[in-house]
Coordinates of C-alpha atoms in Angstrom, one line a residue:
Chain A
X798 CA 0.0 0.0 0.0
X799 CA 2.0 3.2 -0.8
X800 CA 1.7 6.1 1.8
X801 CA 2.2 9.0 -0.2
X802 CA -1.4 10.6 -1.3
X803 CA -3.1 13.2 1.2
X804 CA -5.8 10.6 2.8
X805 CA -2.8 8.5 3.9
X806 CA -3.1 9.5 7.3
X807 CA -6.6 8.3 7.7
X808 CA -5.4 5.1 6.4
X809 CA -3.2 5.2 9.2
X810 CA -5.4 5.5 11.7
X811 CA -8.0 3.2 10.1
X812 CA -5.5 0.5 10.3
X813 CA -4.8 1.4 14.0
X814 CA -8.5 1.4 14.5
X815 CA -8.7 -2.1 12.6
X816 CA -5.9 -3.3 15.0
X817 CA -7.6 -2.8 18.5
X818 CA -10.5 -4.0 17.0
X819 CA -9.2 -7.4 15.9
X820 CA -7.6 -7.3 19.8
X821 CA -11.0 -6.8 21.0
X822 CA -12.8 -9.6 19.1
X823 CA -9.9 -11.7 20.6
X824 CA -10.5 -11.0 23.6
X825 CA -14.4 -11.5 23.2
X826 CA -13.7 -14.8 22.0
X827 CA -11.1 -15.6 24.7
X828 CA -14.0 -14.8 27.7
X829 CA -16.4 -16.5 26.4
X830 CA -14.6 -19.6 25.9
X831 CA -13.3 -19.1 29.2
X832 CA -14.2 -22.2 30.5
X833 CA -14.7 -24.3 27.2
X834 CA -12.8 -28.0 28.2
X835 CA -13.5 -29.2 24.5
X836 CA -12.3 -28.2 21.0
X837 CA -11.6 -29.5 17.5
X838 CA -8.2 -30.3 18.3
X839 CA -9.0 -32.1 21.7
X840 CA -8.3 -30.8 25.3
X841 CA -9.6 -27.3 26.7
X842 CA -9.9 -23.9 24.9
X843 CA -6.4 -22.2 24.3
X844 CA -5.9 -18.3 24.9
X845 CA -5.7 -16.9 21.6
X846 CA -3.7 -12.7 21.6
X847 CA -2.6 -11.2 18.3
X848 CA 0.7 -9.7 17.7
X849 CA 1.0 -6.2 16.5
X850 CA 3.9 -5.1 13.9
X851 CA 4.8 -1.5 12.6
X852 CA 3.9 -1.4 9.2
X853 CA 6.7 0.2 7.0
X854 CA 7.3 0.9 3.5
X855 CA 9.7 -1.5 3.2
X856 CA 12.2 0.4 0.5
X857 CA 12.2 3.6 2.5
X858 CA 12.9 2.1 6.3
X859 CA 16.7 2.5 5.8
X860 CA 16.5 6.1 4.8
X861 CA 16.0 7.6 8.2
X862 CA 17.9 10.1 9.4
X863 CA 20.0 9.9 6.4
X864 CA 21.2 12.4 4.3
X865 CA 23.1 13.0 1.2
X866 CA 25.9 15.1 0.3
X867 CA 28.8 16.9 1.8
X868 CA 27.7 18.2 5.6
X869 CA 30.3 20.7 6.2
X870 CA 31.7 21.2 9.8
X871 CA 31.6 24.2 11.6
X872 CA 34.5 24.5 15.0
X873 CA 34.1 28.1 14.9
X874 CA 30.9 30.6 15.4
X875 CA 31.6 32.9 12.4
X876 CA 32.0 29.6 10.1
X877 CA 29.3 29.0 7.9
X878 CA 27.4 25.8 7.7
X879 CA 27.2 23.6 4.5
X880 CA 24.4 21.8 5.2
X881 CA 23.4 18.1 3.9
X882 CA 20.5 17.6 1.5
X883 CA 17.7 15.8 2.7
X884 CA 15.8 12.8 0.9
X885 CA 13.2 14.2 -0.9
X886 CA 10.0 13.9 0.6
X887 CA 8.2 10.4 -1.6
X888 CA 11.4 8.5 -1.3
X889 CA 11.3 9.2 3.2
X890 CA 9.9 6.9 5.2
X891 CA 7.0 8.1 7.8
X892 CA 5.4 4.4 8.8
X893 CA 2.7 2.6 7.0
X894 CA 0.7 2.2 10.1
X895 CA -0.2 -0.6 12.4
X896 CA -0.3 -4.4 11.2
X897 CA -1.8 -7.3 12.8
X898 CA 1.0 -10.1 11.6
X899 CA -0.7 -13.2 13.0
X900 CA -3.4 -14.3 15.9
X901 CA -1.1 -16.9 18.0
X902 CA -2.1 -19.5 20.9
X903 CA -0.8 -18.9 24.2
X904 CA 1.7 -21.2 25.7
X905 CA 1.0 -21.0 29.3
X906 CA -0.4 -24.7 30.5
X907 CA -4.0 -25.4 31.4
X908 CA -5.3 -24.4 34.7
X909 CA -6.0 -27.9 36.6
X910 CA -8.6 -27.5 39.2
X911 CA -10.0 -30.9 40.7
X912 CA -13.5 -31.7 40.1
X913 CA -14.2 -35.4 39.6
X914 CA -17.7 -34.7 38.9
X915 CA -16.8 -32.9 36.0
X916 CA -17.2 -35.7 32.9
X917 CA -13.8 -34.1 31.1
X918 CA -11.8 -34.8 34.6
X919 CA -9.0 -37.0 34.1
X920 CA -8.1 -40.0 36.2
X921 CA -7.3 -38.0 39.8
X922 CA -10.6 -36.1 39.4
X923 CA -8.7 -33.3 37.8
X924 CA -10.3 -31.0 34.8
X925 CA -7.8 -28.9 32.5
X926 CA -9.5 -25.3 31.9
X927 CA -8.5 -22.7 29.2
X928 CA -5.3 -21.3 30.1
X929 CA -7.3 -17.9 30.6
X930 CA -7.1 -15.2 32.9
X931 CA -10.4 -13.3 33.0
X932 CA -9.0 -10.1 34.9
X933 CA -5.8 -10.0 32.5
X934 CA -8.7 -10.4 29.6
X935 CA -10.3 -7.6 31.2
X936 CA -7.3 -5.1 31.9
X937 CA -6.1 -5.8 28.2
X938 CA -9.9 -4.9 26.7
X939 CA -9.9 -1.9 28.5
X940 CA -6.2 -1.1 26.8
X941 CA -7.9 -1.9 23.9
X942 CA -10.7 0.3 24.2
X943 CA -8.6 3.0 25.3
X944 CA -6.0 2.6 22.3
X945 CA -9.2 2.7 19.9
X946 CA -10.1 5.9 21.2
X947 CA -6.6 7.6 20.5
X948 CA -7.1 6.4 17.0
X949 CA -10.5 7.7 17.0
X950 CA -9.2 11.2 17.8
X951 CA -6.3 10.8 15.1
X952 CA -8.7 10.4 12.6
X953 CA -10.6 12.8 13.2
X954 CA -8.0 15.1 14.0
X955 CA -6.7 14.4 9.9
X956 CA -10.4 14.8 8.9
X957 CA -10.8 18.3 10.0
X958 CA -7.5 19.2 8.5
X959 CA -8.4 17.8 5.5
X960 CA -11.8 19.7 5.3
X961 CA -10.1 22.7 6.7
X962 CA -7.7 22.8 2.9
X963 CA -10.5 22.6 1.4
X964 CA -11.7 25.8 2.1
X965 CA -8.3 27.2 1.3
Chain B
X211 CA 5.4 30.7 -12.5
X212 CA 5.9 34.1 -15.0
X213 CA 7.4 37.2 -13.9
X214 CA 3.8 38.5 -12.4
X215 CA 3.7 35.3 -10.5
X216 CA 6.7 35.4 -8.9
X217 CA 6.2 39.1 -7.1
X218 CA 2.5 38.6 -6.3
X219 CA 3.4 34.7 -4.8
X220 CA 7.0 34.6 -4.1
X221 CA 6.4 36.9 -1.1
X222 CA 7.7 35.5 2.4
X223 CA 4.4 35.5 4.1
X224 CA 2.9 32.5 1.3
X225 CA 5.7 30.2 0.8
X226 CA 6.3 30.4 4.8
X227 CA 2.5 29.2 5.2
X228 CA 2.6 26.6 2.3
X229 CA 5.1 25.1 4.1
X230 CA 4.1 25.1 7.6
X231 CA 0.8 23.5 5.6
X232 CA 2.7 20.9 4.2
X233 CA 4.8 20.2 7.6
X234 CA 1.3 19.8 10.1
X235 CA 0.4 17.1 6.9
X236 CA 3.2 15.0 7.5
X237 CA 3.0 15.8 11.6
X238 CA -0.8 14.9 11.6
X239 CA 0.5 11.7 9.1
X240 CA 3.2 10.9 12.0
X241 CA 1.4 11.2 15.0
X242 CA -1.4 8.8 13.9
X243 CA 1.1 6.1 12.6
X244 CA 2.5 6.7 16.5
X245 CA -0.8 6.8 18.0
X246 CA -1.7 3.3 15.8
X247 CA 1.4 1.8 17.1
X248 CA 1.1 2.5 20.5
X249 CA 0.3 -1.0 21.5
X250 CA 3.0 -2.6 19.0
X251 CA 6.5 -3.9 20.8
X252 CA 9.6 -2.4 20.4
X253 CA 7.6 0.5 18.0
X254 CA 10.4 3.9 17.9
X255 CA 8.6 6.6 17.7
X256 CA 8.8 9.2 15.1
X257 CA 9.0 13.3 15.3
X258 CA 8.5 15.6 12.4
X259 CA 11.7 18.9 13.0
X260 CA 10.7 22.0 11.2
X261 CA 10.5 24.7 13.1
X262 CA 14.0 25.2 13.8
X263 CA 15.1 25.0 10.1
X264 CA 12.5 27.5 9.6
X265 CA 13.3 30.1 12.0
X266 CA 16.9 29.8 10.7
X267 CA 15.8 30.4 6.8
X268 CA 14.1 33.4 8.2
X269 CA 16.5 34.9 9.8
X270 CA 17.9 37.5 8.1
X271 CA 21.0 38.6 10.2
X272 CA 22.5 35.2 9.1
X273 CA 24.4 35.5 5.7
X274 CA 23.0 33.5 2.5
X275 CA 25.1 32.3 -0.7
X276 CA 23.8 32.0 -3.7
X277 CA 24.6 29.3 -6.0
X278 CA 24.6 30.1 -9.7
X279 CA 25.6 26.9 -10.6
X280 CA 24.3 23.0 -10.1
X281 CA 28.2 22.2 -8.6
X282 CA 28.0 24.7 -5.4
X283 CA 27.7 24.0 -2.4
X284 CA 24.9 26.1 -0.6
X285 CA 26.4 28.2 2.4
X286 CA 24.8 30.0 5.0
X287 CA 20.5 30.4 5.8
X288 CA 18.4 28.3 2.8
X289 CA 15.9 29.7 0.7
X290 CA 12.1 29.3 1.9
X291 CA 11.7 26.8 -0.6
X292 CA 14.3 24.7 0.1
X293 CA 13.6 23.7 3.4
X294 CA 11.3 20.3 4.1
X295 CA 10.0 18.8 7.8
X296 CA 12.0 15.9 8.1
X297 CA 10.8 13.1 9.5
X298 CA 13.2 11.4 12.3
X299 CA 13.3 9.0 14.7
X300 CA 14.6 10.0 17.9
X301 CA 16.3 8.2 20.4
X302 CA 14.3 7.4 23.3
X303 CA 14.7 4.5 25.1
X304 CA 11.7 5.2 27.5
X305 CA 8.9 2.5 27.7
X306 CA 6.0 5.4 28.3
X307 CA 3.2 3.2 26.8
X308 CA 5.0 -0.3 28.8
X309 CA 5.6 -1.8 25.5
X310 CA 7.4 1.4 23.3
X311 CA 8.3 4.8 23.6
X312 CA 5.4 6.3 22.7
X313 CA 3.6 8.4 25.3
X314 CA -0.5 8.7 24.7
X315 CA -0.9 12.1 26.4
X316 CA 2.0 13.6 24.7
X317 CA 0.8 12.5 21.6
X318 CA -2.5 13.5 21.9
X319 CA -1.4 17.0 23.2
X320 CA 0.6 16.9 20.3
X321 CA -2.3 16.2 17.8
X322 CA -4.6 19.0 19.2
X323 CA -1.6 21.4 19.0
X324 CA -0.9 20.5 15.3
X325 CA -4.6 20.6 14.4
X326 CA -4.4 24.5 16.0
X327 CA -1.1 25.3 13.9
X328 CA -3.0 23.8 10.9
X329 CA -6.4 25.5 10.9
X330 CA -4.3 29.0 11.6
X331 CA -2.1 28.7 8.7
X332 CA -4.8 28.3 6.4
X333 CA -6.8 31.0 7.8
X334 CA -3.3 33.0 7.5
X335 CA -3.7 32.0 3.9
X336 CA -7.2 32.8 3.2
X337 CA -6.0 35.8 4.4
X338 CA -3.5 36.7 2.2
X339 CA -5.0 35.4 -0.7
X340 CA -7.8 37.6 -0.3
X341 CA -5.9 40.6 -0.2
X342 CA -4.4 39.8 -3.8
X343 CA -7.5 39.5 -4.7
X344 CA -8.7 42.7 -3.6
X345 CA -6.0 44.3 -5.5
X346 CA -6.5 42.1 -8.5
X347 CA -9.9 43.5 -8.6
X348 CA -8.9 47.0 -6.8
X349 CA -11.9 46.7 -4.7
X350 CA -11.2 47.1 -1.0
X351 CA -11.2 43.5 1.5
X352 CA -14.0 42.2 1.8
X353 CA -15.3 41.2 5.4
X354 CA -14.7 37.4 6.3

């Protein structure tokens, strides 16, 4: 997706909005499976979380804070600087936004609590529930919420500016 | 741009808003790509620098050469239309957000203060391009 174009910083908020949401349907998903013992793949629910990554332009990234030509020192006040040229501005990077690079399954073991009544329990009366904690769910939705907000304001932070040129 | 154009646009006051315009663009395009990644790991924040090359270009106490050919090397204060916001990436090892560098308040503060710098500059624009109008059409400034 190229960045340059003037409703690129919607985009970027749109995919940061589009981020916390995906986080949020996690999370959904997580508490109400949050005490599912059976699945497809056999055994209980696992904790599912989604991993974030900056998007970049990928040819630009190694362009930051570069510049080209001579940069000419000054040691003395009355010198006069020779300043560097800068990148011109389609070929610098600014970030592409947010990504969501892949929704993973928690590692952390099953939570064993003893139950023999329970007709999933194993041999010692012992039932494996989803590896979930529903106060860390909790804390991480209201991040989430929170996060969606700021992106909220972004957006329409770049809307008014964009209305505002057009009255230029 | 003709001869014409050049006095009526090449002024300071229009290439100095122009560019301020084009600098709150690219701040407004920063701060949201910060504010999307403020729950990404290991994100570095990134800071648009303009104002300081500006005020430098402006000031005229400070000595200016003037190339004449594609070889030199610029000296001294640039021209108005040389000078670009820059994107950069400082360094900032901080963990404001607990996952990256990037602090929500200070971006948000940051936002609202570009939005401000924005919708002045193009009222600073209307402005100005009303008044050549006015004298286009030698009628005196209309009222906003």
């Amino acid at each position: 997706m190229g960045m340059s174009g003037i409703f690129s910083g919607l985009t970027i908020s749109a995919s940061g909005l589009r981020a916390q949401r995906l986080k949020q349907n996690a999370i959904s998903y997580n508490l109400a499976n949050a005490e599912t013992t059976r699945t497809a793949d056999g055994g209980p629910y696992r904790r599912q979380f989604v991993v974030f990554t900056a998007g970049s332009d990928h040819k630009d990234v190694s362009l930051v804070n570069q510049k080209i030509g001579l940069h000419g020192r000054s040691t003395n006040y009355s010198h006069l600087p020779i300043p560097p040229r800068n990148f011109p501005r389609d070929e610098r990077f600014f970030g592409n936004g947010v990504e969501v690079s892949e929704i993973r399954e928690d590692s952390r073991p099953p939570k064993l609590v003893y139950d023999p009544s329970h007709p999933d329990a194993d041999e010692n009366g012992y039932v494996a529930l989803p590896n979930i904690n529903v106060i860390e769910e909790m804390t991480d939705m209201i991040a989430a919420t929170r996060a969606h907000e700021a992106n909220v304001t972004a957006f329409n932070s770049t809307k008014s500016m964009l209305m505002q040129a057009l009255q230029l | 741009m003709g001869m014409l154009g050049e006095l009526v646009f090449n002024k300071t006051t229009l290439p100095v808003l122009i560019k301020s315009l084009d600098a709150s663009m690219l701040r407004s395009r920063v701060i949201s790509n910060n504010v999307a990644n403020v729950t990404t790991p290991g994100f570095q924040r990134l800071e648009v620098k303009f104002e300081d090359e500006l005020r430098t270009a402006l000031d005229r106490t400070r000595l200016r050469g003037r190339t004449t050919d594609k070889k030199h090397m610029a000296i001294g204060r640039k021209n108005i239309g040389d000078i670009d916001a820059q994107v950069e990436r400082p360094v900032d090892p901080t963990l404001a957000s607990g996952v990256n560098n990037v602090d929500i308040d200070m971006e948000m503060a940051k936002l609202a203060e570009n939005q401000i710098m924005f919708n002045y500059a193009v009222k600073f624009a209307q402005g100005a391009y009303r008044k050549i109008n006015s004298a286009i059409q030698a009628k005196p400034i209309p009222p906003q």
